[in-house]
Amino acid sequence: MRYLLVEDNIELSEAVIKRLALDGHAVDHATTLSQAEDCLSAASYDLILLDVMLPDGDGRDFLARSRAHLETPVIVLTARSQVSDRVGALDQGADDYITKPFDFLELEARCRAVLRRRGGSARNEIALGDVIFDLLAGTLRHGDETLELRSREIRLLEVFARHPGQIMSKSQLMDRLFSYDTAVTENAIEVYVGRLRRRIDGIGLRIETVRGLGYRIETEVA
């Protein structure tokens, strides 16, 4: 998934980006609200991590202004622990908040929870026909068989799973899987799709190539 981190603390930002990258997430980084606006005008994001106090303004004010047209879920990062501050962030449109300093495990859990709620699910699992995709464990279960996936395979399959039956172009997949500072071509998408195809072969799923348009995931009928 592709995240936007809006945070001016470089040390914290680098740590967050590194941690999320271990799970295969792509993270774009903005240090100001102006940079965040530029990112949002150029790309789509699955989740925004938004600091409160930034060099050019208050993240909560930015969120309140943006909510009229911004549907992307937002987790506010704040050093303020007062109940009124947290309530204010939620009332201004935040989907959740986390207080600094925070544990990375909690941050990851809150990201998963927000994405689950937006996807209408209460669990870290997506049913694809007879196959259960566990996003937290990074596994596919089909009958008595369990297949473990690598981080990039998990994120690629997650994109397909969250858009069942939808054709995803190579450019859309690039946008969902890679940040601005990652040099990648459409050939790389072909390689990743090919690897995932081989991994899921024989467990009730297949990735169909739609000539000239892209790819979509299909469930196989036994």
mmCIF file of N, CA, C and O in Angstrom, residues 34-115:
data_model
loop_
_atom_site.group_PDB
_atom_site.id
_atom_site.type_symbol
_atom_site.label_atom_id
_atom_site.label_comp_id
_atom_site.label_asym_id
_atom_site.label_seq_id
_atom_site.Cartn_x
_atom_site.Cartn_y
_atom_site.Cartn_z
ATOM 1 N N SER A 34 2.455 22.318 2.558
ATOM 2 C CA SER A 34 2.540 22.653 1.140
ATOM 3 C C SER A 34 3.030 21.457 0.315
ATOM 4 O O SER A 34 2.479 21.149 -0.745
ATOM 5 N N GLN A 35 4.059 20.787 0.816
ATOM 6 C CA GLN A 35 4.547 19.589 0.135
ATOM 7 C C GLN A 35 3.487 18.497 0.134
ATOM 8 O O GLN A 35 3.337 17.763 -0.849
ATOM 9 N N ALA A 36 2.746 18.385 1.226
ATOM 10 C CA ALA A 36 1.683 17.379 1.299
ATOM 11 C C ALA A 36 0.623 17.637 0.237
ATOM 12 O O ALA A 36 0.131 16.703 -0.409
ATOM 13 N N GLU A 37 0.259 18.900 0.056
ATOM 14 C CA GLU A 37 -0.728 19.247 -0.967
ATOM 15 C C GLU A 37 -0.221 18.877 -2.356
ATOM 16 O O GLU A 37 -0.988 18.384 -3.192
ATOM 17 N N ASP A 38 1.069 19.108 -2.605
ATOM 18 C CA ASP A 38 1.649 18.738 -3.902
ATOM 19 C C ASP A 38 1.572 17.226 -4.120
ATOM 20 O O ASP A 38 1.239 16.756 -5.214
ATOM 21 N N CYS A 39 1.876 16.473 -3.072
ATOM 22 C CA CYS A 39 1.817 15.010 -3.176
ATOM 23 C C CYS A 39 0.393 14.541 -3.457
ATOM 24 O O CYS A 39 0.162 13.677 -4.320
ATOM 25 N N LEU A 40 -0.567 15.117 -2.752
ATOM 26 C CA LEU A 40 -1.961 14.705 -2.903
ATOM 27 C C LEU A 40 -2.527 15.077 -4.265
ATOM 28 O O LEU A 40 -3.438 14.416 -4.761
ATOM 29 N N SER A 41 -1.987 16.124 -4.863
ATOM 30 C CA SER A 41 -2.460 16.517 -6.189
ATOM 31 C C SER A 41 -1.867 15.638 -7.285
ATOM 32 O O SER A 41 -2.395 15.598 -8.401
ATOM 33 N N ALA A 42 -0.791 14.930 -6.946
ATOM 34 C CA ALA A 42 -0.089 14.138 -7.966
ATOM 35 C C ALA A 42 -0.293 12.639 -7.827
ATOM 36 O O ALA A 42 -0.031 11.891 -8.769
ATOM 37 N N ALA A 43 -0.757 12.162 -6.666
ATOM 38 C CA ALA A 43 -0.857 10.718 -6.442
ATOM 39 C C ALA A 43 -2.027 10.393 -5.523
ATOM 40 O O ALA A 43 -2.548 11.263 -4.823
ATOM 41 N N SER A 44 -2.416 9.122 -5.547
ATOM 42 C CA SER A 44 -3.460 8.630 -4.651
ATOM 43 C C SER A 44 -2.809 7.820 -3.536
ATOM 44 O O SER A 44 -1.843 7.096 -3.780
ATOM 45 N N TYR A 45 -3.342 7.932 -2.339
ATOM 46 C CA TYR A 45 -2.764 7.242 -1.189
ATOM 47 C C TYR A 45 -3.821 6.397 -0.479
ATOM 48 O O TYR A 45 -5.007 6.728 -0.490
ATOM 49 N N ASP A 46 -3.346 5.333 0.128
ATOM 50 C CA ASP A 46 -4.232 4.478 0.906
ATOM 51 C C ASP A 46 -4.399 4.996 2.326
ATOM 52 O O ASP A 46 -5.425 4.745 2.967
ATOM 53 N N LEU A 47 -3.396 5.742 2.809
ATOM 54 C CA LEU A 47 -3.422 6.223 4.189
ATOM 55 C C LEU A 47 -2.470 7.406 4.337
ATOM 56 O O LEU A 47 -1.410 7.436 3.706
ATOM 57 N N ILE A 48 -2.866 8.375 5.168
ATOM 58 C CA ILE A 48 -2.024 9.537 5.456
ATOM 59 C C ILE A 48 -1.698 9.546 6.943
ATOM 60 O O ILE A 48 -2.589 9.402 7.790
ATOM 61 N N LEU A 49 -0.418 9.707 7.263
ATOM 62 C CA LEU A 49 0.035 9.894 8.635
ATOM 63 C C LEU A 49 0.398 11.372 8.770
ATOM 64 O O LEU A 49 1.347 11.840 8.141
ATOM 65 N N LEU A 50 -0.358 12.102 9.579
ATOM 66 C CA LEU A 50 -0.288 13.557 9.579
ATOM 67 C C LEU A 50 0.129 14.106 10.938
ATOM 68 O O LEU A 50 -0.575 13.923 11.937
ATOM 69 N N ASP A 51 1.270 14.796 10.971
ATOM 70 C CA ASP A 51 1.727 15.460 12.188
ATOM 71 C C ASP A 51 0.854 16.690 12.443
ATOM 72 O O ASP A 51 0.227 17.237 11.525
ATOM 73 N N VAL A 52 0.828 17.138 13.686
ATOM 74 C CA VAL A 52 0.007 18.292 14.044
ATOM 75 C C VAL A 52 0.752 19.601 13.811
ATOM 76 O O VAL A 52 0.295 20.472 13.079
ATOM 77 N N MET A 53 1.920 19.742 14.431
ATOM 78 C CA MET A 53 2.654 21.001 14.342
ATOM 79 C C MET A 53 3.692 20.915 13.232
ATOM 80 O O MET A 53 4.697 20.222 13.354
ATOM 81 N N LEU A 54 3.452 21.651 12.157
ATOM 82 C CA LEU A 54 4.338 21.657 10.999
ATOM 83 C C LEU A 54 4.818 23.074 10.728
ATOM 84 O O LEU A 54 4.203 24.042 11.193
ATOM 85 N N PRO A 55 5.923 23.248 9.995
ATOM 86 C CA PRO A 55 6.505 24.583 9.810
ATOM 87 C C PRO A 55 5.553 25.607 9.205
ATOM 88 O O PRO A 55 5.663 26.804 9.494
ATOM 89 N N ASP A 56 4.608 25.157 8.374
ATOM 90 C CA ASP A 56 3.727 26.122 7.707
ATOM 91 C C ASP A 56 2.269 26.002 8.155
ATOM 92 O O ASP A 56 1.362 26.452 7.460
ATOM 93 N N GLY A 57 2.050 25.390 9.335
ATOM 94 C CA GLY A 57 0.680 25.378 9.832
ATOM 95 C C GLY A 57 0.358 24.173 10.700
ATOM 96 O O GLY A 57 1.217 23.338 10.999
ATOM 97 N N ASP A 58 -0.910 24.112 11.102
ATOM 98 C CA ASP A 58 -1.405 23.049 11.968
ATOM 99 C C ASP A 58 -2.039 21.961 11.106
ATOM 100 O O ASP A 58 -2.934 22.249 10.299
ATOM 101 N N GLY A 59 -1.585 20.729 11.288
ATOM 102 C CA GLY A 59 -2.100 19.630 10.495
ATOM 103 C C GLY A 59 -3.598 19.440 10.652
ATOM 104 O O GLY A 59 -4.283 19.028 9.716
ATOM 105 N N ARG A 60 -4.135 19.741 11.832
ATOM 106 C CA ARG A 60 -5.576 19.581 12.062
ATOM 107 C C ARG A 60 -6.376 20.582 11.241
ATOM 108 O O ARG A 60 -7.449 20.254 10.715
ATOM 109 N N ASP A 61 -5.874 21.820 11.117
ATOM 110 C CA ASP A 61 -6.553 22.812 10.283
ATOM 111 C C ASP A 61 -6.517 22.378 8.822
ATOM 112 O O ASP A 61 -7.505 22.529 8.088
ATOM 113 N N PHE A 62 -5.376 21.854 8.406
ATOM 114 C CA PHE A 62 -5.231 21.347 7.039
ATOM 115 C C PHE A 62 -6.242 20.225 6.791
ATOM 116 O O PHE A 62 -6.899 20.174 5.747
ATOM 117 N N LEU A 63 -6.383 19.346 7.771
ATOM 118 C CA LEU A 63 -7.311 18.230 7.634
ATOM 119 C C LEU A 63 -8.749 18.723 7.546
ATOM 120 O O LEU A 63 -9.524 18.260 6.704
ATOM 121 N N ALA A 64 -9.110 19.663 8.406
ATOM 122 C CA ALA A 64 -10.472 20.191 8.396
ATOM 123 C C ALA A 64 -10.801 20.838 7.054
ATOM 124 O O ALA A 64 -11.910 20.671 6.526
ATOM 125 N N ARG A 65 -9.836 21.562 6.473
ATOM 126 C CA ARG A 65 -10.063 22.199 5.177
ATOM 127 C C ARG A 65 -10.168 21.171 4.058
ATOM 128 O O ARG A 65 -10.913 21.357 3.091
ATOM 129 N N SER A 66 -9.405 20.095 4.198
ATOM 130 C CA SER A 66 -9.296 19.130 3.102
ATOM 131 C C SER A 66 -10.415 18.106 3.083
ATOM 132 O O SER A 66 -10.653 17.473 2.044
ATOM 133 N N ARG A 67 -11.098 17.908 4.193
ATOM 134 C CA ARG A 67 -12.056 16.814 4.284
ATOM 135 C C ARG A 67 -13.210 16.917 3.290
ATOM 136 O O ARG A 67 -13.853 15.926 2.964
ATOM 137 N N ALA A 68 -13.482 18.111 2.774
ATOM 138 C CA ALA A 68 -14.565 18.266 1.798
ATOM 139 C C ALA A 68 -14.291 17.472 0.527
ATOM 140 O O ALA A 68 -15.212 17.022 -0.150
ATOM 141 N N HIS A 69 -12.996 17.290 0.208
ATOM 142 C CA HIS A 69 -12.649 16.580 -1.029
ATOM 143 C C HIS A 69 -11.671 15.429 -0.808
ATOM 144 O O HIS A 69 -11.374 14.679 -1.741
ATOM 145 N N LEU A 70 -11.192 15.271 0.424
ATOM 146 C CA LEU A 70 -10.208 14.236 0.718
ATOM 147 C C LEU A 70 -10.865 13.070 1.436
ATOM 148 O O LEU A 70 -11.322 13.206 2.569
ATOM 149 N N GLU A 71 -10.917 11.916 0.779
ATOM 150 C CA GLU A 71 -11.540 10.736 1.374
ATOM 151 C C GLU A 71 -10.528 9.769 1.964
ATOM 152 O O GLU A 71 -10.896 8.807 2.643
ATOM 153 N N THR A 72 -9.245 9.998 1.725
ATOM 154 C CA THR A 72 -8.197 9.114 2.219
ATOM 155 C C THR A 72 -8.196 9.081 3.749
ATOM 156 O O THR A 72 -8.273 10.137 4.393
ATOM 157 N N PRO A 73 -8.127 7.907 4.363
ATOM 158 C CA PRO A 73 -8.070 7.847 5.825
ATOM 159 C C PRO A 73 -6.819 8.532 6.369
ATOM 160 O O PRO A 73 -5.750 8.468 5.746
ATOM 161 N N VAL A 74 -6.962 9.152 7.531
ATOM 162 C CA VAL A 74 -5.880 9.933 8.129
ATOM 163 C C VAL A 74 -5.691 9.533 9.588
ATOM 164 O O VAL A 74 -6.659 9.466 10.353
ATOM 165 N N ILE A 75 -4.447 9.268 9.952
ATOM 166 C CA ILE A 75 -4.083 9.073 11.354
ATOM 167 C C ILE A 75 -3.243 10.277 11.771
ATOM 168 O O ILE A 75 -2.212 10.569 11.148
ATOM 169 N N VAL A 76 -3.673 10.978 12.787
ATOM 170 C CA VAL A 76 -2.961 12.156 13.271
ATOM 171 C C VAL A 76 -1.886 11.726 14.258
ATOM 172 O O VAL A 76 -2.126 10.923 15.164
ATOM 173 N N LEU A 77 -0.676 12.267 14.071
ATOM 174 C CA LEU A 77 0.447 12.038 14.975
ATOM 175 C C LEU A 77 0.575 13.266 15.869
ATOM 176 O O LEU A 77 0.764 14.375 15.366
ATOM 177 N N THR A 78 0.465 13.088 17.166
ATOM 178 C CA THR A 78 0.474 14.249 18.047
ATOM 179 C C THR A 78 1.252 13.973 19.323
ATOM 180 O O THR A 78 1.254 12.853 19.838
ATOM 181 N N ALA A 79 1.919 15.012 19.814
ATOM 182 C CA ALA A 79 2.612 14.915 21.101
ATOM 183 C C ALA A 79 1.699 15.360 22.238
ATOM 184 O O ALA A 79 2.069 15.279 23.407
ATOM 185 N N ARG A 80 0.491 15.807 21.888
ATOM 186 C CA ARG A 80 -0.446 16.300 22.893
ATOM 187 C C ARG A 80 -1.307 15.147 23.391
ATOM 188 O O ARG A 80 -1.930 14.434 22.611
ATOM 189 N N SER A 81 -1.361 14.996 24.708
ATOM 190 C CA SER A 81 -2.074 13.866 25.284
ATOM 191 C C SER A 81 -3.404 14.254 25.917
ATOM 192 O O SER A 81 -4.112 13.398 26.446
ATOM 193 N N GLN A 82 -3.759 15.549 25.881
ATOM 194 C CA GLN A 82 -5.024 15.982 26.467
ATOM 195 C C GLN A 82 -6.203 15.405 25.692
ATOM 196 O O GLN A 82 -6.173 15.303 24.465
ATOM 197 N N VAL A 83 -7.229 15.014 26.406
ATOM 198 C CA VAL A 83 -8.418 14.445 25.767
ATOM 199 C C VAL A 83 -9.002 15.431 24.757
ATOM 200 O O VAL A 83 -9.423 15.047 23.657
ATOM 201 N N SER A 84 -9.016 16.712 25.102
ATOM 202 C CA SER A 84 -9.596 17.718 24.205
ATOM 203 C C SER A 84 -8.851 17.773 22.878
ATOM 204 O O SER A 84 -9.467 17.994 21.823
ATOM 205 N N ASP A 85 -7.530 17.588 22.901
ATOM 206 C CA ASP A 85 -6.745 17.602 21.668
ATOM 207 C C ASP A 85 -7.103 16.405 20.793
ATOM 208 O O ASP A 85 -7.244 16.525 19.573
ATOM 209 N N ARG A 86 -7.246 15.243 21.417
ATOM 210 C CA ARG A 86 -7.576 14.039 20.656
ATOM 211 C C ARG A 86 -8.987 14.117 20.089
ATOM 212 O O ARG A 86 -9.220 13.759 18.926
ATOM 213 N N VAL A 87 -9.914 14.596 20.906
ATOM 214 C CA VAL A 87 -11.292 14.748 20.442
ATOM 215 C C VAL A 87 -11.357 15.749 19.296
ATOM 216 O O VAL A 87 -12.058 15.540 18.297
ATOM 217 N N GLY A 88 -10.593 16.840 19.423
ATOM 218 C CA GLY A 88 -10.574 17.845 18.362
ATOM 219 C C GLY A 88 -10.087 17.283 17.042
ATOM 220 O O GLY A 88 -10.649 17.578 15.980
ATOM 221 N N ALA A 89 -9.043 16.447 17.094
ATOM 222 C CA ALA A 89 -8.510 15.848 15.870
ATOM 223 C C ALA A 89 -9.541 14.947 15.210
ATOM 224 O O ALA A 89 -9.728 14.966 13.987
ATOM 225 N N LEU A 90 -10.255 14.159 16.017
ATOM 226 C CA LEU A 90 -11.276 13.267 15.470
ATOM 227 C C LEU A 90 -12.438 14.069 14.886
ATOM 228 O O LEU A 90 -12.961 13.734 13.814
ATOM 229 N N ASP A 91 -12.840 15.131 15.564
ATOM 230 C CA ASP A 91 -13.949 15.950 15.082
ATOM 231 C C ASP A 91 -13.594 16.690 13.796
ATOM 232 O O ASP A 91 -14.485 17.026 12.999
ATOM 233 N N GLN A 92 -12.306 16.948 13.595
ATOM 234 C CA GLN A 92 -11.885 17.647 12.385
ATOM 235 C C GLN A 92 -11.647 16.702 11.219
ATOM 236 O O GLN A 92 -11.242 17.157 10.146
ATOM 237 N N GLY A 93 -11.907 15.412 11.425
ATOM 238 C CA GLY A 93 -11.865 14.495 10.293
ATOM 239 C C GLY A 93 -10.865 13.374 10.370
ATOM 240 O O GLY A 93 -10.770 12.564 9.443
ATOM 241 N N ALA A 94 -10.092 13.288 11.451
ATOM 242 C CA ALA A 94 -9.124 12.202 11.576
ATOM 243 C C ALA A 94 -9.858 10.877 11.791
ATOM 244 O O ALA A 94 -10.901 10.825 12.440
ATOM 245 N N ASP A 95 -9.312 9.813 11.243
ATOM 246 C CA ASP A 95 -9.867 8.482 11.461
ATOM 247 C C ASP A 95 -9.312 7.857 12.739
ATOM 248 O O ASP A 95 -9.935 6.964 13.310
ATOM 249 N N ASP A 96 -8.155 8.320 13.153
ATOM 250 C CA ASP A 96 -7.543 7.831 14.385
ATOM 251 C C ASP A 96 -6.410 8.787 14.736
ATOM 252 O O ASP A 96 -6.086 9.715 13.986
ATOM 253 N N TYR A 97 -5.805 8.574 15.892
ATOM 254 C CA TYR A 97 -4.667 9.379 16.325
ATOM 255 C C TYR A 97 -3.722 8.471 17.090
ATOM 256 O O TYR A 97 -4.099 7.411 17.592
ATOM 257 N N ILE A 98 -2.476 8.894 17.177
ATOM 258 C CA ILE A 98 -1.505 8.183 18.003
ATOM 259 C C ILE A 98 -0.606 9.225 18.644
ATOM 260 O O ILE A 98 -0.202 10.205 17.999
ATOM 261 N N THR A 99 -0.334 9.049 19.926
ATOM 262 C CA THR A 99 0.427 10.034 20.689
ATOM 263 C C THR A 99 1.918 9.711 20.661
ATOM 264 O O THR A 99 2.318 8.581 20.899
ATOM 265 N N LYS A 100 2.734 10.725 20.369
ATOM 266 C CA LYS A 100 4.191 10.583 20.409
ATOM 267 C C LYS A 100 4.673 10.645 21.857
ATOM 268 O O LYS A 100 4.105 11.406 22.656
ATOM 269 N N PRO A 101 5.724 9.926 22.187
ATOM 270 C CA PRO A 101 6.385 8.909 21.362
ATOM 271 C C PRO A 101 5.535 7.644 21.305
ATOM 272 O O PRO A 101 4.819 7.329 22.266
ATOM 273 N N PHE A 102 5.575 6.945 20.174
ATOM 274 C CA PHE A 102 4.747 5.762 20.020
ATOM 275 C C PHE A 102 5.602 4.552 19.669
ATOM 276 O O PHE A 102 6.726 4.670 19.181
ATOM 277 N N ASP A 103 5.047 3.399 19.944
ATOM 278 C CA ASP A 103 5.700 2.147 19.583
ATOM 279 C C ASP A 103 5.316 1.812 18.150
ATOM 280 O O ASP A 103 4.156 1.965 17.752
ATOM 281 N N PHE A 104 6.272 1.343 17.364
ATOM 282 C CA PHE A 104 5.990 1.053 15.955
ATOM 283 C C PHE A 104 4.954 -0.056 15.798
ATOM 284 O O PHE A 104 4.183 -0.057 14.831
ATOM 285 N N LEU A 105 4.920 -0.977 16.726
ATOM 286 C CA LEU A 105 3.909 -2.033 16.652
ATOM 287 C C LEU A 105 2.506 -1.450 16.780
ATOM 288 O O LEU A 105 1.576 -1.884 16.094
ATOM 289 N N GLU A 106 2.367 -0.445 17.657
ATOM 290 C CA GLU A 106 1.059 0.206 17.798
ATOM 291 C C GLU A 106 0.712 0.985 16.538
ATOM 292 O O GLU A 106 -0.437 0.955 16.074
ATOM 293 N N LEU A 107 1.683 1.677 15.962
ATOM 294 C CA LEU A 107 1.439 2.425 14.736
ATOM 295 C C LEU A 107 0.967 1.492 13.626
ATOM 296 O O LEU A 107 -0.013 1.776 12.934
ATOM 297 N N GLU A 108 1.656 0.369 13.465
ATOM 298 C CA GLU A 108 1.275 -0.590 12.419
ATOM 299 C C GLU A 108 -0.126 -1.133 12.671
ATOM 300 O O GLU A 108 -0.928 -1.291 11.731
ATOM 301 N N ALA A 109 -0.436 -1.424 13.929
ATOM 302 C CA ALA A 109 -1.760 -1.952 14.265
ATOM 303 C C ALA A 109 -2.854 -0.925 13.982
ATOM 304 O O ALA A 109 -3.933 -1.272 13.478
ATOM 305 N N ARG A 110 -2.585 0.339 14.299
ATOM 306 C CA ARG A 110 -3.581 1.378 14.038
ATOM 307 C C ARG A 110 -3.772 1.584 12.532
ATOM 308 O O ARG A 110 -4.896 1.824 12.070
ATOM 309 N N CYS A 111 -2.697 1.481 11.766
ATOM 310 C CA CYS A 111 -2.819 1.575 10.304
ATOM 311 C C CYS A 111 -3.707 0.454 9.778
ATOM 312 O O CYS A 111 -4.610 0.685 8.960
ATOM 313 N N ARG A 112 -3.454 -0.750 10.249
ATOM 314 C CA ARG A 112 -4.266 -1.890 9.795
ATOM 315 C C ARG A 112 -5.731 -1.709 10.186
ATOM 316 O O ARG A 112 -6.638 -2.003 9.406
ATOM 317 N N ALA A 113 -5.961 -1.228 11.412
ATOM 318 C CA ALA A 113 -7.334 -1.057 11.891
ATOM 319 C C ALA A 113 -8.094 -0.033 11.068
ATOM 320 O O ALA A 113 -9.260 -0.242 10.707
ATOM 321 N N VAL A 114 -7.441 1.090 10.764
ATOM 322 C CA VAL A 114 -8.089 2.128 9.961
ATOM 323 C C VAL A 114 -8.408 1.606 8.563
ATOM 324 O O VAL A 114 -9.504 1.830 8.034
ATOM 325 N N LEU A 115 -7.477 0.894 7.954
ATOM 326 C CA LEU A 115 -7.713 0.355 6.620
ATOM 327 C C LEU A 115 -8.803 -0.708 6.635
ATOM 328 O O LEU A 115 -9.594 -0.809 5.693
#
